[in-house]
XYZ file of C-alpha atoms in Angstrom:
554
model
C -85.889 113.428 -105.521
C -82.929 114.672 -103.427
C -80.151 115.914 -105.046
C -81.378 114.974 -108.617
C -83.458 117.947 -108.373
C -80.392 120.348 -108.834
C -78.212 117.730 -110.974
C -80.409 116.174 -113.809
C -82.061 117.673 -116.767
C -81.081 120.237 -119.470
C -82.856 122.913 -117.304
C -80.333 122.118 -114.495
C -77.357 123.201 -116.512
C -77.121 126.363 -114.300
C -77.072 124.448 -111.233
C -74.310 122.097 -112.530
C -72.453 125.047 -113.547
C -72.325 126.330 -109.955
C -71.511 122.789 -108.698
C -68.716 122.530 -111.280
C -67.208 125.836 -109.785
C -66.650 123.864 -106.502
C -64.249 121.700 -108.357
C -66.610 118.451 -108.657
C -66.267 116.021 -111.586
C -69.254 114.619 -113.648
C -68.752 111.394 -111.700
C -69.246 113.028 -108.484
C -72.719 114.557 -109.762
C -73.769 110.847 -110.392
C -73.292 110.041 -106.547
C -75.423 111.039 -103.650
C -74.863 114.413 -101.925
C -74.675 114.263 -98.134
C -74.837 117.280 -95.926
C -72.382 117.273 -92.938
C -73.937 119.894 -90.605
C -71.476 120.745 -87.762
C -71.231 123.640 -85.099
C -67.589 124.022 -85.947
C -66.278 127.619 -84.343
C -63.379 128.779 -82.406
C -64.939 130.146 -79.368
C -66.209 126.977 -77.872
C -63.789 124.161 -76.321
C -66.574 121.436 -77.268
C -66.332 122.571 -80.907
C -62.748 123.897 -81.685
C -61.730 120.632 -82.759
C -64.828 119.595 -84.891
C -62.821 120.086 -88.099
C -61.236 116.774 -87.570
C -64.057 115.157 -86.660
C -66.206 116.445 -89.732
C -63.059 115.470 -92.074
C -63.302 111.904 -90.730
C -67.074 111.837 -91.248
C -66.522 113.042 -95.119
C -63.999 110.304 -95.331
C -66.521 107.689 -94.404
C -69.029 109.077 -96.843
C -66.531 109.043 -99.669
C -65.486 105.478 -98.733
C -69.099 104.645 -99.186
C -69.376 106.446 -102.463
C -71.076 109.609 -101.418
C -70.113 113.198 -101.829
C -69.757 115.158 -98.833
C -70.722 118.928 -98.347
C -69.735 120.683 -95.060
C -72.283 123.292 -93.636
C -72.517 125.014 -90.369
C -75.146 126.217 -87.589
C -74.654 128.471 -84.800
C -73.427 127.340 -81.237
C -73.557 128.887 -77.698
C -71.134 127.707 -74.879
C -73.377 128.002 -71.586
C -70.419 128.191 -69.761
C -69.040 131.450 -71.272
C -72.554 132.626 -71.507
C -73.376 131.998 -67.845
C -74.476 134.730 -65.530
C -74.790 137.667 -67.902
C -77.378 138.650 -70.750
C -75.823 136.329 -73.088
C -77.285 133.334 -71.119
C -80.876 134.451 -72.679
C -79.597 133.326 -76.003
C -78.911 129.818 -75.100
C -82.071 128.157 -74.958
C -83.399 130.480 -77.909
C -80.450 129.133 -79.906
C -81.912 125.468 -79.944
C -84.793 126.917 -82.335
C -82.102 128.660 -84.503
C -79.867 125.712 -84.815
C -82.786 123.432 -86.037
C -83.890 126.307 -88.541
C -80.447 126.633 -89.861
C -79.982 122.919 -90.667
C -83.338 122.683 -92.115
C -82.800 125.657 -94.452
C -79.415 124.401 -95.612
C -80.315 121.005 -96.271
C -83.628 121.513 -97.748
C -82.289 124.581 -99.961
C -79.649 122.425 -101.677
C -81.548 119.431 -101.802
C -79.239 116.813 -100.010
C -79.912 112.931 -100.161
C -78.826 112.486 -96.483
C -77.121 114.210 -93.720
C -74.783 113.514 -90.864
C -75.093 115.982 -87.826
C -72.005 116.667 -86.076
C -73.123 118.369 -82.548
C -71.355 118.549 -79.284
C -72.752 121.370 -76.780
C -75.808 121.858 -74.850
C -78.511 123.274 -77.264
C -76.649 122.143 -80.407
C -77.560 118.437 -79.784
C -81.082 118.941 -79.381
C -81.323 121.745 -82.071
C -79.998 119.102 -84.584
C -82.305 116.423 -83.278
C -85.240 118.524 -84.111
C -83.701 119.206 -87.450
C -83.384 115.581 -88.199
C -86.865 114.716 -87.245
C -88.262 117.709 -89.246
C -86.212 116.921 -92.403
C -86.834 112.908 -92.013
C -83.856 112.160 -94.434
C -81.330 109.283 -93.882
C -79.416 110.836 -91.076
C -77.122 109.768 -88.227
C -75.237 111.663 -85.448
C -71.486 111.879 -84.391
C -70.629 114.218 -81.523
C -67.185 115.866 -80.946
C -67.200 113.796 -77.526
C -66.500 114.647 -74.081
C -63.433 116.656 -72.633
C -61.125 114.703 -70.203
C -61.302 115.417 -66.603
C -58.681 117.854 -65.319
C -56.263 117.331 -62.370
C -55.935 119.689 -59.350
C -53.382 118.488 -57.065
C -54.148 114.737 -57.320
C -58.003 115.258 -57.635
C -60.173 114.828 -60.687
C -62.123 118.134 -61.387
C -64.359 119.546 -64.217
C -66.051 122.964 -65.052
C -68.402 122.372 -62.034
C -65.405 122.791 -59.708
C -64.564 126.186 -60.835
C -68.058 127.503 -60.356
C -68.218 125.814 -56.803
C -64.604 127.328 -56.186
C -66.304 130.868 -56.315
C -68.245 130.192 -53.246
C -65.381 128.673 -51.400
C -63.423 131.943 -52.222
C -66.135 133.960 -50.611
C -66.159 131.939 -47.650
C -62.415 131.966 -47.299
C -61.966 128.529 -48.020
C -59.917 128.951 -50.933
C -57.105 131.621 -51.599
C -56.972 133.533 -54.869
C -53.640 131.713 -55.868
C -55.450 128.392 -55.519
C -58.437 129.768 -57.733
C -55.897 130.736 -60.407
C -54.412 127.425 -60.452
C -57.746 125.537 -60.476
C -58.868 127.682 -63.300
C -56.043 126.383 -65.430
C -56.760 122.946 -64.454
C -60.441 122.209 -64.801
C -60.725 122.242 -68.575
C -57.472 120.554 -69.959
C -58.650 120.587 -73.635
C -61.277 120.196 -76.282
C -64.510 118.409 -75.904
C -67.765 118.853 -74.129
C -67.247 119.473 -70.154
C -66.206 116.282 -68.437
C -69.285 115.627 -66.027
C -72.850 114.362 -66.782
C -73.794 117.737 -67.919
C -76.408 118.553 -70.401
C -74.283 118.220 -73.717
C -72.946 114.949 -72.494
C -76.243 113.742 -71.267
C -77.903 114.672 -74.810
C -75.045 113.000 -76.723
C -75.795 109.846 -74.794
C -79.412 109.976 -75.269
C -78.809 110.329 -78.877
C -77.461 106.759 -78.565
C -80.423 105.685 -76.482
C -83.011 107.125 -79.170
C -81.092 105.112 -81.747
C -79.785 108.017 -83.891
C -76.089 107.660 -83.026
C -73.661 104.863 -83.075
C -72.517 103.356 -79.678
C -69.842 105.436 -78.030
C -71.204 108.651 -79.303
C -71.914 109.936 -76.091
C -68.726 108.715 -74.183
C -65.440 108.147 -76.426
C -63.303 111.065 -75.320
C -62.883 113.885 -77.860
C -59.096 113.510 -78.090
C -59.361 109.739 -78.787
C -58.441 107.925 -82.212
C -61.823 106.154 -81.258
C -63.730 109.161 -81.899
C -62.362 109.685 -85.326
C -63.301 106.021 -86.204
C -66.371 106.536 -85.012
C -66.900 109.570 -87.247
C -65.809 107.722 -90.288
C -68.483 104.803 -89.212
C -71.189 107.499 -89.082
C -70.341 108.475 -92.430
C -70.489 104.984 -93.818
C -73.565 104.198 -91.912
C -75.781 106.972 -93.382
C -74.847 105.948 -97.110
C -75.913 102.602 -95.867
C -79.113 104.021 -94.482
C -79.752 105.897 -97.883
C -79.089 102.785 -100.051
C -81.308 100.631 -98.016
C -84.229 103.383 -97.638
C -84.187 103.692 -93.849
C -84.734 103.677 -91.169
C -85.497 107.310 -91.250
C -85.649 109.404 -88.250
C -89.236 109.255 -87.705
C -89.434 105.506 -87.931
C -86.927 105.538 -85.183
C -88.384 108.274 -82.928
C -91.297 106.420 -81.425
C -93.028 106.389 -78.253
C -91.149 103.339 -77.381
C -87.466 105.463 -78.363
C -88.453 108.171 -75.958
C -89.147 105.847 -73.103
C -85.801 104.267 -73.695
C -84.081 107.326 -73.614
C -85.966 108.606 -70.459
C -85.002 105.524 -68.747
C -81.115 105.765 -69.751
C -81.382 109.554 -68.603
C -83.024 108.461 -65.250
C -80.388 105.759 -64.873
C -77.571 108.097 -65.362
C -78.802 110.790 -63.366
C -78.446 113.263 -66.294
C -79.171 116.710 -66.605
C -82.699 118.100 -65.907
C -82.502 119.981 -69.169
C -83.086 116.760 -71.087
C -86.744 116.987 -69.975
C -87.191 120.215 -72.056
C -85.490 118.744 -75.181
C -87.022 115.327 -75.256
C -90.494 116.989 -74.789
C -89.699 119.338 -77.608
C -88.277 116.463 -79.760
C -91.418 114.609 -79.096
C -93.502 117.207 -80.110
C -91.599 117.586 -83.372
C -92.577 114.272 -84.366
C -96.241 114.647 -83.351
C -95.943 112.682 -79.887
C -97.429 114.651 -76.909
C -95.527 113.132 -73.963
C -97.085 114.151 -70.716
C -94.729 115.517 -68.205
C -96.333 113.338 -65.420
C -95.254 110.048 -67.367
C -91.621 110.989 -66.494
C -92.495 110.256 -62.754
C -94.067 106.851 -63.557
C -90.759 105.808 -65.470
C -88.478 107.275 -62.533
C -90.211 105.306 -60.002
C -89.508 102.064 -61.725
C -85.746 103.044 -63.187
C -83.033 102.477 -60.645
C -80.243 105.177 -60.682
C -77.196 103.268 -61.648
C -74.350 105.950 -61.928
C -73.342 108.948 -60.098
C -71.213 111.003 -62.323
C -70.012 114.568 -61.525
C -71.667 116.746 -60.291
C -73.599 114.023 -58.323
C -70.511 111.893 -57.944
C -66.776 111.601 -58.443
C -67.072 109.793 -62.073
C -66.483 111.472 -65.300
C -67.477 110.406 -68.900
C -64.063 108.958 -69.493
C -64.819 106.647 -66.538
C -68.484 105.858 -68.089
C -66.701 104.997 -71.358
C -64.226 102.884 -69.869
C -66.714 101.064 -67.785
C -68.710 100.169 -71.228
C -70.552 103.415 -71.667
C -74.280 103.738 -72.708
C -74.183 100.091 -74.147
C -73.759 98.840 -70.749
C -75.974 100.965 -68.950
C -78.808 99.831 -71.516
C -77.685 96.240 -71.025
C -78.302 96.623 -67.168
C -81.890 98.301 -68.010
C -82.526 95.429 -70.406
C -81.912 92.829 -67.780
C -84.612 94.580 -65.452
C -86.824 94.320 -68.699
C -87.115 98.002 -68.670
C -86.178 98.604 -72.416
C -88.066 98.326 -75.700
C -85.707 95.986 -77.432
C -87.256 95.820 -80.924
C -87.378 99.618 -81.645
C -85.170 100.331 -84.586
C -81.804 102.289 -84.638
C -79.492 103.504 -87.348
C -77.600 100.308 -86.908
C -80.391 97.565 -86.277
C -82.699 97.214 -83.379
C -81.957 98.254 -79.863
C -81.361 94.645 -78.664
C -78.163 94.306 -80.860
C -76.554 97.326 -79.103
C -76.513 96.167 -75.347
C -73.340 95.720 -73.555
C -71.997 94.603 -70.291
C -70.180 96.821 -67.542
C -66.609 96.096 -66.802
C -66.702 98.445 -63.697
C -69.402 97.907 -61.298
C -68.525 100.962 -59.245
C -69.114 103.309 -62.424
C -72.201 101.238 -63.625
C -74.023 99.677 -60.852
C -75.780 96.046 -61.358
C -79.444 96.467 -62.033
C -80.204 94.520 -58.807
C -77.784 96.865 -56.581
C -78.313 100.346 -57.838
C -76.993 103.673 -56.350
C -80.933 104.363 -55.739
C -83.803 102.410 -56.483
C -85.434 105.285 -58.249
C -84.371 107.501 -60.945
C -82.097 110.402 -60.776
C -84.658 113.137 -62.064
C -88.174 113.840 -60.572
C -90.938 116.122 -61.690
C -92.918 118.054 -58.788
C -96.418 119.227 -58.741
C -98.281 121.159 -56.305
C -99.723 124.659 -55.345
C -96.294 126.481 -56.488
C -96.006 124.379 -59.724
C -99.213 123.384 -61.079
C -97.988 122.286 -64.290
C -94.953 120.700 -62.772
C -91.140 121.670 -61.815
C -87.952 119.446 -62.258
C -85.422 118.487 -59.682
C -82.202 116.227 -60.261
C -83.204 114.065 -57.371
C -79.801 112.143 -57.551
C -77.854 115.246 -56.873
C -79.858 116.177 -53.744
C -78.542 115.431 -50.141
C -80.609 113.228 -48.217
C -81.524 115.863 -45.604
C -82.942 118.066 -48.368
C -85.168 115.731 -49.965
C -88.015 117.012 -47.353
C -87.703 120.420 -46.561
C -89.963 123.419 -45.266
C -88.587 127.130 -45.157
C -89.302 130.680 -45.501
C -89.098 132.080 -49.196
C -86.304 134.692 -50.020
C -87.429 136.230 -53.222
C -85.537 137.777 -56.104
C -86.881 138.790 -59.516
C -83.590 138.278 -61.321
C -80.554 135.959 -61.185
C -78.384 138.995 -60.804
C -79.969 140.108 -57.382
C -79.873 136.588 -56.172
C -76.004 136.122 -56.975
C -75.389 139.710 -55.126
C -77.330 138.461 -52.037
C -75.500 135.017 -51.828
C -72.242 136.490 -52.350
C -72.775 138.659 -49.121
C -74.312 135.696 -47.610
C -77.558 137.624 -47.076
C -79.406 134.282 -46.408
C -80.224 132.119 -43.505
C -79.836 128.316 -43.121
C -83.165 126.795 -44.157
C -84.109 129.598 -46.437
C -85.889 128.650 -49.965
C -84.198 130.941 -52.582
C -86.681 131.839 -54.997
C -85.520 133.306 -58.446
C -88.358 134.194 -60.709
C -89.004 135.953 -64.131
C -86.269 134.003 -65.657
C -88.421 131.680 -67.451
C -88.782 131.060 -71.412
C -91.051 134.183 -71.717
C -89.755 136.047 -68.767
C -86.127 136.597 -69.211
C -86.684 135.778 -72.209
C -84.831 132.700 -72.862
C -84.860 130.725 -69.566
C -81.065 131.138 -68.717
C -79.193 128.433 -66.455
C -78.752 129.381 -62.839
C -75.286 127.553 -62.405
C -73.768 130.433 -60.450
C -76.146 130.730 -57.624
C -76.270 126.890 -57.074
C -72.368 126.727 -57.352
C -72.252 129.648 -54.889
C -74.396 127.652 -52.425
C -72.311 124.464 -53.155
C -69.015 126.243 -52.734
C -70.244 127.695 -49.357
C -71.231 124.343 -48.171
C -74.779 125.426 -48.118
C -76.426 123.209 -50.564
C -77.533 120.641 -48.043
C -79.229 123.393 -45.828
C -80.615 125.891 -48.446
C -82.996 124.957 -51.335
C -83.122 127.062 -54.733
C -86.393 127.296 -56.557
C -86.863 129.078 -60.243
C -88.879 129.327 -63.254
C -85.299 129.404 -64.953
C -83.198 126.401 -65.720
C -80.295 124.811 -64.096
C -77.208 123.727 -65.560
C -76.405 120.034 -65.741
C -73.519 120.729 -63.576
C -75.896 121.785 -60.787
C -76.020 119.939 -57.392
C -78.351 120.520 -54.481
C -81.950 120.998 -53.840
C -82.143 123.074 -56.941
C -85.800 122.898 -58.613
C -86.332 124.368 -61.981
C -88.847 124.684 -64.899
C -91.262 125.900 -62.372
C -94.595 126.036 -64.567
C -96.554 128.371 -65.074
C -93.753 130.751 -64.827
C -93.743 134.215 -63.097
C -94.242 135.954 -66.432
C -97.319 134.057 -67.388
C -98.962 134.833 -64.151
C -98.002 131.666 -62.442
C -98.123 131.002 -58.596
C -94.430 131.828 -58.299
C -95.212 135.525 -59.148
C -97.358 135.638 -55.928
C -94.647 134.383 -53.578
C -93.357 137.078 -51.062
C -90.516 137.144 -48.573
C -91.121 134.813 -45.571
C -93.998 132.601 -47.105
C -93.465 129.159 -46.278
C -92.686 126.772 -49.153
C -92.735 123.145 -48.708
C -90.684 120.765 -50.704
C -91.256 117.007 -50.680
C -89.213 115.197 -53.578
C -90.065 111.525 -52.394
C -93.989 112.576 -52.812
C -93.171 114.723 -55.723
C -94.864 117.759 -54.237
C -93.867 121.585 -54.139
C -96.313 123.680 -52.304
C -96.639 127.199 -51.223
C -98.256 127.356 -47.961
C -100.175 130.382 -48.290
C -104.087 129.975 -48.436
C -105.393 129.641 -51.922
C -107.668 132.620 -51.760
C -104.606 134.918 -50.592
C -102.579 133.888 -53.662
C -105.514 134.483 -55.758
C -105.928 137.952 -54.374
C -102.154 138.703 -54.956
C -102.373 137.406 -58.590
C -105.508 139.689 -59.033
C -103.324 142.511 -58.321
C -100.381 141.185 -60.315
C -99.151 143.119 -63.564
C -96.841 141.528 -65.935
C -93.297 142.751 -66.046
C -91.767 143.974 -69.398
C -88.354 142.169 -69.567
C -85.488 144.588 -70.715
C -84.852 142.921 -74.016
C -82.636 144.271 -76.831
C -84.497 144.384 -80.110
C -84.027 141.405 -82.665
C -84.385 137.653 -81.936
C -85.545 137.669 -78.315
C -88.765 139.721 -78.489
C -89.791 137.539 -81.395
C -88.857 134.316 -79.399
C -90.824 135.406 -76.275
C -93.886 136.106 -78.286
C -94.047 132.452 -79.676
C -92.921 130.368 -76.758
C -94.725 127.985 -74.884
C -94.242 126.563 -71.269
C -91.468 124.536 -69.980
C -93.900 122.069 -69.195
C -94.277 121.516 -73.015
C -90.429 121.484 -73.605
C -90.214 125.320 -74.453
C -91.512 124.746 -77.980
C -92.452 127.633 -80.430
C -96.383 127.046 -79.888
C -97.492 129.427 -82.406
C -95.777 127.878 -85.283
C -97.887 126.584 -88.060
C -96.891 122.938 -87.658
């Protein structure tokens, strides 16, 4: 019944009295109530401007005859939370966001909802909520940040992390670092490269829950505000027409479209976690191995930062996600009849205006996709690597393990350059259960990049990597160390073989020796403050399943 539940009938007089306390009129009570769920806050650059975007959404809803109500969800900036205990809360916040949105919308009986996310876990958290609620819904993000300028060179957040390695090597002065830190993030928006937030906002388009331009129109543009108004109008149209609802849009075909767009973009490896979790939310069990089948047949068309020199503003100028999807459709790789919030997929295809930013389907940057899943004795359930950001010489690599049981230990050793060319750095006990919370490892990968060692040293972890990561950085190793996976048995000096073209990750230790070591292994108890994280660790499933809360009753 939607908002009629709280508005109609004599017995709802108390409810109406509370609504009148908001200043509503009797005429407004006759109209649909629409939630505008945003992550507005004053600590995250990607969200600080959302008040203006939300207002535009509300204007669109009113233009189309609805009554908007602003609601909020928590949000965490992965950049600010990076490399300290706060990063443990990043991935777990995805479930909090989904739960908060669900609670607000269902408790107040809204008829429809517009989601206004922007940063890393907010987008997938709100996607989970949309699938769970299955009300008329659409998305409009806050949009990407513009790239910064450092002495005539375009820069973004990944450059300042890499600069720490350059500083340690004496390649950058303290004065230059101070100048760079003022340049890389020039204003509001989600950080300017093809990092997790921007990848997920682009995939909201590819899935069909957001309008074209959602992932790429700059945060500071008037186009972003027009898009927000259109999202408000669109959700009212969906409400009046009775659909399509999120679960009608989120089909197997929609997920294949989204994965192919992700592969063509060379997007963040974190999207694998989030798309698998979203598929699970709508009852689709999507095997991780299927991603390799898609990757082998999907060309990488773009090389955005950190894999290349282009940024989100360049992708938008070149035609954005509609142009990328247009190229993939030319190769017959998309399901064109799947519904979106604004008609079938075939109605939102575009053409690229800059063939350097978005390569033609027949002349790709790589004939295969930018993400690949590795399997083998070190990762029986899989591990994920951003193939498009790996140096050619590291696609196949064999070297001795250098093992660390925390990110902090690894960062100290890397900063002191306590490693050799050819080493395989292993950081374990940082998975979903082990940390808990599966923190991102941008600092160690950026240190290697800034030192110029990312083409000679590999990094493997049961944690995650930032979308800003480049190099032979292999994450999501499953089963994780805390669950007794083979990564828990690795010792310093063990040979590890990486073969990305063949999709293999092997621990070159006899199976019986690995079994012997694991038989003597004892679980480590993470140092976790009381509260949310212990509850999260007790329920969380493997990264190979999207790090879902497996013990929920649904």
